[in-house]
Amino acid sequence: MPKLTLRDLDVRGKRVLVRVDFNVPTEIRGGKVRVTDDTRIRESLPTINYLRDHGAKIILMSHFGRPKGKPTDKYSLRPIGEYLHSLIHQPVIFSHETIGDVPRKIVEHMGNGDVALLENVRFQPGEEANDPDFATALAELGDFYVNDAFGTAHRAHASTAGVTKFVSKSVMGLLMEKELRHLRDELQDPARPFVVILGGAKVSDKIGVLKALMEKANAILIGGAMANTFLKAEGIPVGASRVESDKVDLARELLELAKQRGVTFLVPVDVVEADEILPGANMRNTSRLSPQHGIADGWQAVDIGAATIALYQEEIAKGETILWNGPMGVFEIPEFGDGTIAIAEAMAQSGAKTIIGGGDSVTAVKQAGLAGKMTFISTGGGATLELLEGKELPGVAALTDKQ
Ligand code: ADP
Ligand code: MG
């Protein structure tokens, strides 16, 4: 069922409670919290600016870190409010309490276009418990509710789902709309060939995604540690590589399923093996992998190899829609990042519609300086994967249906 969006509301003079995802990476420098990646904050600006331009009173709320239901100084949203202030060039009124008299008084005194930010919703145990009393207390602060927190939309918490029961109308924000358009709607009928690249740590994290995309993709290219489980399923020795032994049978089933579906399903034909996962480890490109020539005893796969890169580049060049989730190797160690960077570059040069599906792959694309060359980069991690699996996100399901 389609959901109401921001544009379906008449927000002038109204109190609009907006759930954003300001759970951004930070570091402490000089005793102060600094934002190290402000993507999620910037991506919420279209919604904030829209509401400001339409004369709403904007009350923002978010979680930040894992404070486990009690106030914790290091997880205060105050510094994030100051950061937002520097981006929107207007004061951000900070409420050091999430609910109750403090925010109520602040909201009473707000004028049209003013922006307030509530303290971390996860300072309250009712947030993750989706407690109706906490949700009601949040709802009292707004006439309407907007969910723009795509990255948290796979959680049914008080500020992402419960609150919608106690306001007159709940709608999608502009970021939420954009994420759903790229990752759900436009992938219903993608321009073909549709090439999917899947990597990362574990097959078990990506089974749902693999199965769902098997129905849609023309080609699936596997990398990262999850490739090892497929190599093992093909009878190739994997040395000391990270493998999920209990998923080998499943990997075999998936290879079979791809055959039945006529999906090109590629696993690495060579890898970079190292004697340790550490900078400065001994490393070398294996020869062509086969049951006779596998990864050496005591060595582990840390990246896709040169022949695999060439093979994947060829597939990517053929694609009209290319979706990527999960790095090809241990890219956090620069020596093991070549495969990941090569994939990012091939995508950037493909001329296709390119979508990066969240998490560590996004970090890798940003590090490679190629973020600006992609069609769409998701702000989600878990939410992105669940959406690609075809699941309905609780934070979206709870919104008001379009009539
Ligand atoms: P994403 O966040 O993009 O969904 P994942 O979280 O599934 O990706 O996986 C990312 C992690 O996988 C990275 O930390 C990376 O170091 C690790 N990884 C990738 N390839 C390997 C490998 N061959 N061996 C061990 N770890 C790997
Ligand atoms: Mg990850």
PDB file of C-alpha atoms in Angstrom, residues 18-312:
ATOM      1  CA  VAL A  18      10.538  14.166  12.425  1.00  0.00           C
ATOM      2  CA  ARG A  19      12.437  10.939  13.080  1.00  0.00           C
ATOM      3  CA  VAL A  20      15.838  11.323  11.472  1.00  0.00           C
ATOM      4  CA  ASP A  21      18.844   9.024  11.611  1.00  0.00           C
ATOM      5  CA  PHE A  22      21.638  11.106  13.114  1.00  0.00           C
ATOM      6  CA  ASN A  23      23.496   8.002  14.266  1.00  0.00           C
ATOM      7  CA  VAL A  24      26.668   9.169  12.525  1.00  0.00           C
ATOM      8  CA  PRO A  25      30.285   8.063  13.036  1.00  0.00           C
ATOM      9  CA  THR A  26      32.129  10.381  15.433  1.00  0.00           C
ATOM     10  CA  GLU A  27      35.471  10.616  17.184  1.00  0.00           C
ATOM     11  CA  ILE A  28      36.632  12.482  20.266  1.00  0.00           C
ATOM     12  CA  ARG A  29      39.284  15.064  19.450  1.00  0.00           C
ATOM     13  CA  GLY A  30      40.508  17.718  21.858  1.00  0.00           C
ATOM     14  CA  GLY A  31      37.892  16.513  24.336  1.00  0.00           C
ATOM     15  CA  LYS A  32      35.079  17.267  21.856  1.00  0.00           C
ATOM     16  CA  VAL A  33      32.842  15.011  19.810  1.00  0.00           C
ATOM     17  CA  ARG A  34      33.514  15.497  16.079  1.00  0.00           C
ATOM     18  CA  VAL A  35      31.423  14.130  13.250  1.00  0.00           C
ATOM     19  CA  THR A  36      33.653  12.053  10.949  1.00  0.00           C
ATOM     20  CA  ASP A  37      31.017  11.273   8.304  1.00  0.00           C
ATOM     21  CA  ASP A  38      28.069  13.637   8.044  1.00  0.00           C
ATOM     22  CA  THR A  39      26.287  11.872   5.167  1.00  0.00           C
ATOM     23  CA  ARG A  40      23.206  10.961   7.165  1.00  0.00           C
ATOM     24  CA  ILE A  41      22.855  14.498   8.525  1.00  0.00           C
ATOM     25  CA  ARG A  42      23.231  16.039   5.064  1.00  0.00           C
ATOM     26  CA  GLU A  43      20.770  13.558   3.585  1.00  0.00           C
ATOM     27  CA  SER A  44      18.138  14.746   6.071  1.00  0.00           C
ATOM     28  CA  LEU A  45      18.461  18.373   4.937  1.00  0.00           C
ATOM     29  CA  PRO A  46      15.957  18.160   2.042  1.00  0.00           C
ATOM     30  CA  THR A  47      13.209  17.193   4.493  1.00  0.00           C
ATOM     31  CA  ILE A  48      14.266  19.804   7.064  1.00  0.00           C
ATOM     32  CA  ASN A  49      14.481  22.523   4.393  1.00  0.00           C
ATOM     33  CA  TYR A  50      11.137  21.527   2.902  1.00  0.00           C
ATOM     34  CA  LEU A  51       9.453  21.813   6.292  1.00  0.00           C
ATOM     35  CA  ARG A  52      11.190  25.094   7.034  1.00  0.00           C
ATOM     36  CA  ASP A  53      10.204  26.557   3.654  1.00  0.00           C
ATOM     37  CA  HIS A  54       6.614  25.516   4.303  1.00  0.00           C
ATOM     38  CA  GLY A  55       6.471  27.149   7.723  1.00  0.00           C
ATOM     39  CA  ALA A  56       6.378  24.090   9.952  1.00  0.00           C
ATOM     40  CA  LYS A  57       7.692  23.911  13.503  1.00  0.00           C
ATOM     41  CA  ILE A  58      10.289  21.169  13.168  1.00  0.00           C
ATOM     42  CA  ILE A  59      10.966  18.846  16.072  1.00  0.00           C
ATOM     43  CA  LEU A  60      13.758  16.400  15.237  1.00  0.00           C
ATOM     44  CA  MET A  61      14.455  13.168  17.090  1.00  0.00           C
ATOM     45  CA  SER A  62      17.030  10.418  16.624  1.00  0.00           C
ATOM     46  CA  HIS A  63      18.997   7.728  18.355  1.00  0.00           C
ATOM     47  CA  PHE A  64      22.754   7.905  18.680  1.00  0.00           C
ATOM     48  CA  GLY A  65      24.931   4.970  19.722  1.00  0.00           C
ATOM     49  CA  ARG A  66      23.772   2.300  22.140  1.00  0.00           C
ATOM     50  CA  PRO A  67      23.143   3.936  25.517  1.00  0.00           C
ATOM     51  CA  LYS A  68      20.903   1.024  26.588  1.00  0.00           C
ATOM     52  CA  GLY A  69      17.944   3.007  27.865  1.00  0.00           C
ATOM     53  CA  LYS A  70      19.681   5.479  30.157  1.00  0.00           C
ATOM     54  CA  PRO A  71      21.240   8.928  29.767  1.00  0.00           C
ATOM     55  CA  THR A  72      24.927   8.607  28.916  1.00  0.00           C
ATOM     56  CA  ASP A  73      26.990  11.754  28.303  1.00  0.00           C
ATOM     57  CA  LYS A  74      28.993  10.378  25.412  1.00  0.00           C
ATOM     58  CA  TYR A  75      25.810   9.560  23.496  1.00  0.00           C
ATOM     59  CA  SER A  76      24.207  12.984  23.861  1.00  0.00           C
ATOM     60  CA  LEU A  77      22.883  14.459  20.626  1.00  0.00           C
ATOM     61  CA  ARG A  78      23.894  17.971  21.698  1.00  0.00           C
ATOM     62  CA  PRO A  79      27.087  18.047  19.562  1.00  0.00           C
ATOM     63  CA  ILE A  80      25.129  16.716  16.596  1.00  0.00           C
ATOM     64  CA  GLY A  81      22.669  19.586  17.080  1.00  0.00           C
ATOM     65  CA  GLU A  82      25.584  22.022  16.985  1.00  0.00           C
ATOM     66  CA  TYR A  83      26.820  20.385  13.819  1.00  0.00           C
ATOM     67  CA  LEU A  84      23.379  20.661  12.224  1.00  0.00           C
ATOM     68  CA  HIS A  85      23.335  24.337  13.200  1.00  0.00           C
ATOM     69  CA  SER A  86      26.521  24.864  11.186  1.00  0.00           C
ATOM     70  CA  LEU A  87      24.899  23.212   8.152  1.00  0.00           C
ATOM     71  CA  ILE A  88      21.527  25.007   8.170  1.00  0.00           C
ATOM     72  CA  HIS A  89      22.739  28.406   9.398  1.00  0.00           C
ATOM     73  CA  GLN A  90      19.934  28.732  11.884  1.00  0.00           C
ATOM     74  CA  PRO A  91      19.732  27.922  15.580  1.00  0.00           C
ATOM     75  CA  VAL A  92      18.859  24.367  16.555  1.00  0.00           C
ATOM     76  CA  ILE A  93      17.061  24.500  19.887  1.00  0.00           C
ATOM     77  CA  PHE A  94      18.314  21.556  21.928  1.00  0.00           C
ATOM     78  CA  SER A  95      16.025  19.839  24.419  1.00  0.00           C
ATOM     79  CA  HIS A  96      18.171  18.030  26.984  1.00  0.00           C
ATOM     80  CA  GLU A  97      15.148  15.909  27.866  1.00  0.00           C
ATOM     81  CA  THR A  98      13.559  13.662  25.230  1.00  0.00           C
ATOM     82  CA  ILE A  99       9.994  13.892  26.581  1.00  0.00           C
ATOM     83  CA  GLY A 100       8.128  15.812  29.282  1.00  0.00           C
ATOM     84  CA  ASP A 101       7.997  19.441  30.396  1.00  0.00           C
ATOM     85  CA  VAL A 102      11.337  20.506  28.917  1.00  0.00           C
ATOM     86  CA  PRO A 103      10.525  19.717  25.271  1.00  0.00           C
ATOM     87  CA  ARG A 104       6.866  20.680  25.774  1.00  0.00           C
ATOM     88  CA  LYS A 105       7.873  24.240  26.811  1.00  0.00           C
ATOM     89  CA  ILE A 106      10.369  24.480  23.954  1.00  0.00           C
ATOM     90  CA  VAL A 107       7.741  23.460  21.404  1.00  0.00           C
ATOM     91  CA  GLU A 108       5.172  25.903  22.874  1.00  0.00           C
ATOM     92  CA  HIS A 109       7.556  28.775  22.166  1.00  0.00           C
ATOM     93  CA  MET A 110       8.585  27.728  18.660  1.00  0.00           C
ATOM     94  CA  GLY A 111       7.724  29.894  15.673  1.00  0.00           C
ATOM     95  CA  ASN A 112       7.108  28.718  12.124  1.00  0.00           C
ATOM     96  CA  GLY A 113      10.360  27.487  10.553  1.00  0.00           C
ATOM     97  CA  ASP A 114      12.107  26.955  13.899  1.00  0.00           C
ATOM     98  CA  VAL A 115      14.094  23.762  14.406  1.00  0.00           C
ATOM     99  CA  ALA A 116      14.412  21.831  17.676  1.00  0.00           C
ATOM    100  CA  LEU A 117      16.259  18.611  18.446  1.00  0.00           C
ATOM    101  CA  LEU A 118      15.265  16.227  21.234  1.00  0.00           C
ATOM    102  CA  GLU A 119      17.861  14.365  23.273  1.00  0.00           C
ATOM    103  CA  ASN A 120      18.678  10.769  22.185  1.00  0.00           C
ATOM    104  CA  VAL A 121      15.499   8.664  22.132  1.00  0.00           C
ATOM    105  CA  ARG A 122      17.521   5.654  23.305  1.00  0.00           C
ATOM    106  CA  PHE A 123      18.130   7.367  26.661  1.00  0.00           C
ATOM    107  CA  GLN A 124      14.644   5.999  27.379  1.00  0.00           C
ATOM    108  CA  PRO A 125      14.067   2.258  27.868  1.00  0.00           C
ATOM    109  CA  GLY A 126      10.689   2.687  26.161  1.00  0.00           C
ATOM    110  CA  GLU A 127      12.316   3.410  22.804  1.00  0.00           C
ATOM    111  CA  GLU A 128      13.642  -0.028  21.872  1.00  0.00           C
ATOM    112  CA  ALA A 129      10.824  -1.722  23.830  1.00  0.00           C
ATOM    113  CA  ASN A 130       8.357   0.208  21.643  1.00  0.00           C
ATOM    114  CA  ASP A 131       6.525   1.156  24.825  1.00  0.00           C
ATOM    115  CA  PRO A 132       3.160   2.842  24.124  1.00  0.00           C
ATOM    116  CA  ASP A 133       3.574   5.303  27.022  1.00  0.00           C
ATOM    117  CA  PHE A 134       6.860   6.564  25.629  1.00  0.00           C
ATOM    118  CA  ALA A 135       5.416   6.662  22.112  1.00  0.00           C
ATOM    119  CA  THR A 136       2.451   8.695  23.406  1.00  0.00           C
ATOM    120  CA  ALA A 137       4.779  11.135  25.158  1.00  0.00           C
ATOM    121  CA  LEU A 138       6.673  11.659  21.890  1.00  0.00           C
ATOM    122  CA  ALA A 139       3.448  11.999  19.902  1.00  0.00           C
ATOM    123  CA  GLU A 140       2.198  14.755  22.236  1.00  0.00           C
ATOM    124  CA  LEU A 141       4.961  16.992  20.881  1.00  0.00           C
ATOM    125  CA  GLY A 142       3.699  16.922  17.288  1.00  0.00           C
ATOM    126  CA  ASP A 143       0.608  17.298  15.144  1.00  0.00           C
ATOM    127  CA  PHE A 144       2.133  15.195  12.368  1.00  0.00           C
ATOM    128  CA  TYR A 145       4.908  12.614  12.240  1.00  0.00           C
ATOM    129  CA  VAL A 146       7.503  12.231   9.485  1.00  0.00           C
ATOM    130  CA  ASN A 147       9.790   9.215   9.262  1.00  0.00           C
ATOM    131  CA  ASP A 148      12.992  10.080   7.411  1.00  0.00           C
ATOM    132  CA  ALA A 149      15.204   7.603   9.315  1.00  0.00           C
ATOM    133  CA  PHE A 150      15.699   5.026   6.599  1.00  0.00           C
ATOM    134  CA  GLY A 151      18.713   3.513   8.369  1.00  0.00           C
ATOM    135  CA  THR A 152      16.501   2.586  11.357  1.00  0.00           C
ATOM    136  CA  ALA A 153      13.311   1.723   9.463  1.00  0.00           C
ATOM    137  CA  HIS A 154      13.898  -2.028   9.919  1.00  0.00           C
ATOM    138  CA  ARG A 155      13.343  -1.589  13.676  1.00  0.00           C
ATOM    139  CA  ALA A 156       9.895  -1.358  15.245  1.00  0.00           C
ATOM    140  CA  HIS A 157      10.800   1.086  18.001  1.00  0.00           C
ATOM    141  CA  ALA A 158       8.693   3.786  19.682  1.00  0.00           C
ATOM    142  CA  SER A 159      10.115   6.624  17.558  1.00  0.00           C
ATOM    143  CA  THR A 160      10.030   4.650  14.292  1.00  0.00           C
ATOM    144  CA  ALA A 161       6.746   2.761  14.568  1.00  0.00           C
ATOM    145  CA  GLY A 162       4.867   3.066  17.893  1.00  0.00           C
ATOM    146  CA  VAL A 163       4.503   6.847  17.685  1.00  0.00           C
ATOM    147  CA  THR A 164       2.419   6.605  14.502  1.00  0.00           C
ATOM    148  CA  LYS A 165      -0.546   5.248  16.481  1.00  0.00           C
ATOM    149  CA  PHE A 166      -0.871   8.475  18.430  1.00  0.00           C
ATOM    150  CA  VAL A 167      -0.641  11.198  15.770  1.00  0.00           C
ATOM    151  CA  SER A 168      -3.242  12.129  13.141  1.00  0.00           C
ATOM    152  CA  LYS A 169      -1.001  11.535  10.120  1.00  0.00           C
ATOM    153  CA  SER A 170       2.345   9.802   9.623  1.00  0.00           C
ATOM    154  CA  VAL A 171       4.259  10.253   6.388  1.00  0.00           C
ATOM    155  CA  MET A 172       7.543   9.417   4.667  1.00  0.00           C
ATOM    156  CA  GLY A 173      10.269  12.026   4.533  1.00  0.00           C
ATOM    157  CA  LEU A 174      12.124  12.828   1.329  1.00  0.00           C
ATOM    158  CA  LEU A 175      15.142  10.641   2.142  1.00  0.00           C
ATOM    159  CA  MET A 176      12.884   7.698   2.978  1.00  0.00           C
ATOM    160  CA  GLU A 177      11.106   8.181  -0.331  1.00  0.00           C
ATOM    161  CA  LYS A 178      14.378   8.332  -2.255  1.00  0.00           C
ATOM    162  CA  GLU A 179      15.761   5.159  -0.641  1.00  0.00           C
ATOM    163  CA  LEU A 180      12.556   3.232  -1.371  1.00  0.00           C
ATOM    164  CA  ARG A 181      12.467   4.465  -4.947  1.00  0.00           C
ATOM    165  CA  HIS A 182      16.021   3.305  -5.729  1.00  0.00           C
ATOM    166  CA  LEU A 183      16.169   0.116  -3.665  1.00  0.00           C
ATOM    167  CA  ARG A 184      12.597  -1.123  -3.981  1.00  0.00           C
ATOM    168  CA  ASP A 185      10.503   0.466  -6.738  1.00  0.00           C
ATOM    169  CA  GLU A 186      13.071   0.854  -9.513  1.00  0.00           C
ATOM    170  CA  LEU A 187      14.519  -2.604  -8.846  1.00  0.00           C
ATOM    171  CA  GLN A 188      11.121  -4.170  -9.572  1.00  0.00           C
ATOM    172  CA  ASP A 189      11.889  -3.825 -13.244  1.00  0.00           C
ATOM    173  CA  PRO A 190      15.559  -2.876 -13.642  1.00  0.00           C
ATOM    174  CA  ALA A 191      17.223  -2.040 -16.952  1.00  0.00           C
ATOM    175  CA  ARG A 192      19.047  -5.219 -18.036  1.00  0.00           C
ATOM    176  CA  PRO A 193      21.504  -6.783 -17.779  1.00  0.00           C
ATOM    177  CA  PHE A 194      21.069  -6.401 -14.025  1.00  0.00           C
ATOM    178  CA  VAL A 195      24.395  -7.246 -12.373  1.00  0.00           C
ATOM    179  CA  VAL A 196      24.651  -7.783  -8.625  1.00  0.00           C
ATOM    180  CA  ILE A 197      27.958  -7.842  -6.754  1.00  0.00           C
ATOM    181  CA  LEU A 198      27.810  -9.348  -3.286  1.00  0.00           C
ATOM    182  CA  GLY A 199      30.674  -9.564  -0.860  1.00  0.00           C
ATOM    183  CA  GLY A 200      31.418  -8.966   2.779  1.00  0.00           C
ATOM    184  CA  ALA A 201      31.913 -11.059   5.805  1.00  0.00           C
ATOM    185  CA  LYS A 202      29.278 -13.765   5.954  1.00  0.00           C
ATOM    186  CA  VAL A 203      27.012 -15.774   3.682  1.00  0.00           C
ATOM    187  CA  SER A 204      24.594 -16.065   6.591  1.00  0.00           C
ATOM    188  CA  ASP A 205      24.070 -12.259   6.610  1.00  0.00           C
ATOM    189  CA  LYS A 206      23.241 -12.264   2.917  1.00  0.00           C
ATOM    190  CA  ILE A 207      21.231 -15.458   2.315  1.00  0.00           C
ATOM    191  CA  GLY A 208      17.928 -13.607   2.111  1.00  0.00           C
ATOM    192  CA  VAL A 209      19.390 -11.043  -0.272  1.00  0.00           C
ATOM    193  CA  LEU A 210      21.023 -13.728  -2.417  1.00  0.00           C
ATOM    194  CA  LYS A 211      17.784 -15.658  -2.748  1.00  0.00           C
ATOM    195  CA  ALA A 212      15.690 -12.579  -3.501  1.00  0.00           C
ATOM    196  CA  LEU A 213      18.157 -11.242  -6.083  1.00  0.00           C
ATOM    197  CA  MET A 214      18.498 -14.631  -7.719  1.00  0.00           C
ATOM    198  CA  GLU A 215      14.916 -14.045  -8.921  1.00  0.00           C
ATOM    199  CA  LYS A 216      15.824 -10.748 -10.542  1.00  0.00           C
ATOM    200  CA  ALA A 217      19.488 -10.543 -11.484  1.00  0.00           C
ATOM    201  CA  ASN A 218      21.106 -11.614 -14.736  1.00  0.00           C
ATOM    202  CA  ALA A 219      24.505 -12.011 -13.099  1.00  0.00           C
ATOM    203  CA  ILE A 220      25.687 -12.328  -9.494  1.00  0.00           C
ATOM    204  CA  LEU A 221      29.372 -11.829  -8.697  1.00  0.00           C
ATOM    205  CA  ILE A 222      30.597 -13.081  -5.323  1.00  0.00           C
ATOM    206  CA  GLY A 223      33.582 -11.747  -3.353  1.00  0.00           C
ATOM    207  CA  GLY A 224      34.753 -11.167   0.195  1.00  0.00           C
ATOM    208  CA  ALA A 225      34.918 -13.789   2.910  1.00  0.00           C
ATOM    209  CA  MET A 226      31.538 -15.140   1.848  1.00  0.00           C
ATOM    210  CA  ALA A 227      33.161 -16.311  -1.394  1.00  0.00           C
ATOM    211  CA  ASN A 228      35.247 -18.785   0.627  1.00  0.00           C
ATOM    212  CA  THR A 229      32.158 -20.741   1.601  1.00  0.00           C
ATOM    213  CA  PHE A 230      31.249 -21.059  -2.096  1.00  0.00           C
ATOM    214  CA  LEU A 231      34.811 -22.108  -2.962  1.00  0.00           C
ATOM    215  CA  LYS A 232      34.632 -24.801  -0.320  1.00  0.00           C
ATOM    216  CA  ALA A 233      31.276 -25.917  -1.745  1.00  0.00           C
ATOM    217  CA  GLU A 234      33.046 -26.396  -5.085  1.00  0.00           C
ATOM    218  CA  GLY A 235      35.648 -28.613  -3.436  1.00  0.00           C
ATOM    219  CA  ILE A 236      38.439 -26.040  -3.550  1.00  0.00           C
ATOM    220  CA  PRO A 237      40.815 -26.091  -0.551  1.00  0.00           C
ATOM    221  CA  VAL A 238      40.481 -22.808   1.371  1.00  0.00           C
ATOM    222  CA  GLY A 239      43.489 -23.058   3.725  1.00  0.00           C
ATOM    223  CA  ALA A 240      43.003 -20.980   6.856  1.00  0.00           C
ATOM    224  CA  SER A 241      40.425 -18.690   5.220  1.00  0.00           C
ATOM    225  CA  ARG A 242      37.360 -17.572   7.051  1.00  0.00           C
ATOM    226  CA  VAL A 243      34.607 -20.065   6.146  1.00  0.00           C
ATOM    227  CA  GLU A 244      31.146 -20.795   7.515  1.00  0.00           C
ATOM    228  CA  SER A 245      31.329 -24.567   7.572  1.00  0.00           C
ATOM    229  CA  ASP A 246      27.657 -24.918   8.441  1.00  0.00           C
ATOM    230  CA  LYS A 247      26.704 -22.967   5.301  1.00  0.00           C
ATOM    231  CA  VAL A 248      28.606 -25.029   2.750  1.00  0.00           C
ATOM    232  CA  ASP A 249      25.537 -27.133   1.896  1.00  0.00           C
ATOM    233  CA  LEU A 250      23.485 -23.998   1.501  1.00  0.00           C
ATOM    234  CA  ALA A 251      26.151 -22.515  -0.783  1.00  0.00           C
ATOM    235  CA  ARG A 252      25.922 -25.652  -2.912  1.00  0.00           C
ATOM    236  CA  GLU A 253      22.125 -25.262  -3.101  1.00  0.00           C
ATOM    237  CA  LEU A 254      22.503 -21.641  -4.153  1.00  0.00           C
ATOM    238  CA  LEU A 255      24.944 -22.585  -6.919  1.00  0.00           C
ATOM    239  CA  GLU A 256      22.410 -25.154  -8.112  1.00  0.00           C
ATOM    240  CA  LEU A 257      19.549 -22.674  -7.908  1.00  0.00           C
ATOM    241  CA  ALA A 258      21.504 -20.198 -10.056  1.00  0.00           C
ATOM    242  CA  LYS A 259      21.958 -22.896 -12.682  1.00  0.00           C
ATOM    243  CA  GLN A 260      18.232 -23.671 -12.720  1.00  0.00           C
ATOM    244  CA  ARG A 261      17.381 -19.978 -13.008  1.00  0.00           C
ATOM    245  CA  GLY A 262      19.912 -19.350 -15.752  1.00  0.00           C
ATOM    246  CA  VAL A 263      21.625 -16.698 -13.652  1.00  0.00           C
ATOM    247  CA  THR A 264      25.341 -16.177 -14.294  1.00  0.00           C
ATOM    248  CA  PHE A 265      26.789 -16.872 -10.857  1.00  0.00           C
ATOM    249  CA  LEU A 266      30.499 -16.196 -10.507  1.00  0.00           C
ATOM    250  CA  VAL A 267      32.809 -16.981  -7.619  1.00  0.00           C
ATOM    251  CA  PRO A 268      36.489 -15.989  -7.583  1.00  0.00           C
ATOM    252  CA  VAL A 269      38.758 -17.866  -9.996  1.00  0.00           C
ATOM    253  CA  ASP A 270      41.788 -16.662  -8.019  1.00  0.00           C
ATOM    254  CA  VAL A 271      42.373 -14.787  -4.783  1.00  0.00           C
ATOM    255  CA  VAL A 272      45.028 -12.863  -2.941  1.00  0.00           C
ATOM    256  CA  GLU A 273      46.202 -15.062  -0.077  1.00  0.00           C
ATOM    257  CA  ALA A 274      48.054 -13.800   2.981  1.00  0.00           C
ATOM    258  CA  ASP A 275      49.685 -15.539   5.927  1.00  0.00           C
ATOM    259  CA  GLU A 276      48.009 -13.118   8.346  1.00  0.00           C
ATOM    260  CA  ILE A 277      45.274 -10.490   8.232  1.00  0.00           C
ATOM    261  CA  LEU A 278      47.622  -7.687   9.217  1.00  0.00           C
ATOM    262  CA  PRO A 279      49.365  -4.836   7.402  1.00  0.00           C
ATOM    263  CA  GLY A 280      52.740  -6.034   6.145  1.00  0.00           C
ATOM    264  CA  ALA A 281      51.721  -9.716   6.029  1.00  0.00           C
ATOM    265  CA  ASN A 282      53.213 -11.935   3.348  1.00  0.00           C
ATOM    266  CA  MET A 283      50.822 -12.013   0.412  1.00  0.00           C
ATOM    267  CA  ARG A 284      50.578 -13.383  -3.122  1.00  0.00           C
ATOM    268  CA  ASN A 285      48.096 -13.957  -5.915  1.00  0.00           C
ATOM    269  CA  THR A 286      47.112 -17.623  -6.198  1.00  0.00           C
ATOM    270  CA  SER A 287      47.091 -19.423  -9.516  1.00  0.00           C
ATOM    271  CA  ARG A 288      43.721 -20.448 -11.007  1.00  0.00           C
ATOM    272  CA  LEU A 289      41.748 -22.116  -8.229  1.00  0.00           C
ATOM    273  CA  SER A 290      40.620 -25.701  -8.690  1.00  0.00           C
ATOM    274  CA  PRO A 291      40.115 -28.713  -6.412  1.00  0.00           C
ATOM    275  CA  GLN A 292      43.780 -29.516  -7.086  1.00  0.00           C
ATOM    276  CA  HIS A 293      45.098 -25.965  -6.634  1.00  0.00           C
ATOM    277  CA  GLY A 294      43.480 -24.232  -3.712  1.00  0.00           C
ATOM    278  CA  ILE A 295      44.524 -21.701  -1.114  1.00  0.00           C
ATOM    279  CA  ALA A 296      47.709 -22.838   0.633  1.00  0.00           C
ATOM    280  CA  ASP A 297      47.605 -24.464   4.067  1.00  0.00           C
ATOM    281  CA  GLY A 298      47.862 -21.816   6.761  1.00  0.00           C
ATOM    282  CA  TRP A 299      47.134 -18.990   4.303  1.00  0.00           C
ATOM    283  CA  GLN A 300      43.859 -17.146   3.912  1.00  0.00           C
ATOM    284  CA  ALA A 301      41.988 -15.350   1.169  1.00  0.00           C
ATOM    285  CA  VAL A 302      42.022 -11.608   1.823  1.00  0.00           C
ATOM    286  CA  ASP A 303      40.926 -10.205  -1.565  1.00  0.00           C
ATOM    287  CA  ILE A 304      39.815 -11.331  -5.010  1.00  0.00           C
ATOM    288  CA  GLY A 305      42.710 -11.975  -7.386  1.00  0.00           C
ATOM    289  CA  ALA A 306      43.791 -10.282 -10.633  1.00  0.00           C
ATOM    290  CA  ALA A 307      42.041 -12.760 -12.973  1.00  0.00           C
ATOM    291  CA  THR A 308      38.814 -12.425 -10.954  1.00  0.00           C
ATOM    292  CA  ILE A 309      39.019  -8.640 -11.119  1.00  0.00           C
ATOM    293  CA  ALA A 310      39.311  -8.845 -14.910  1.00  0.00           C
ATOM    294  CA  LEU A 311      36.384 -11.272 -15.115  1.00  0.00           C
ATOM    295  CA  TYR A 312      34.173  -9.123 -12.890  1.00  0.00           C
TER     296      TYR A 312
END
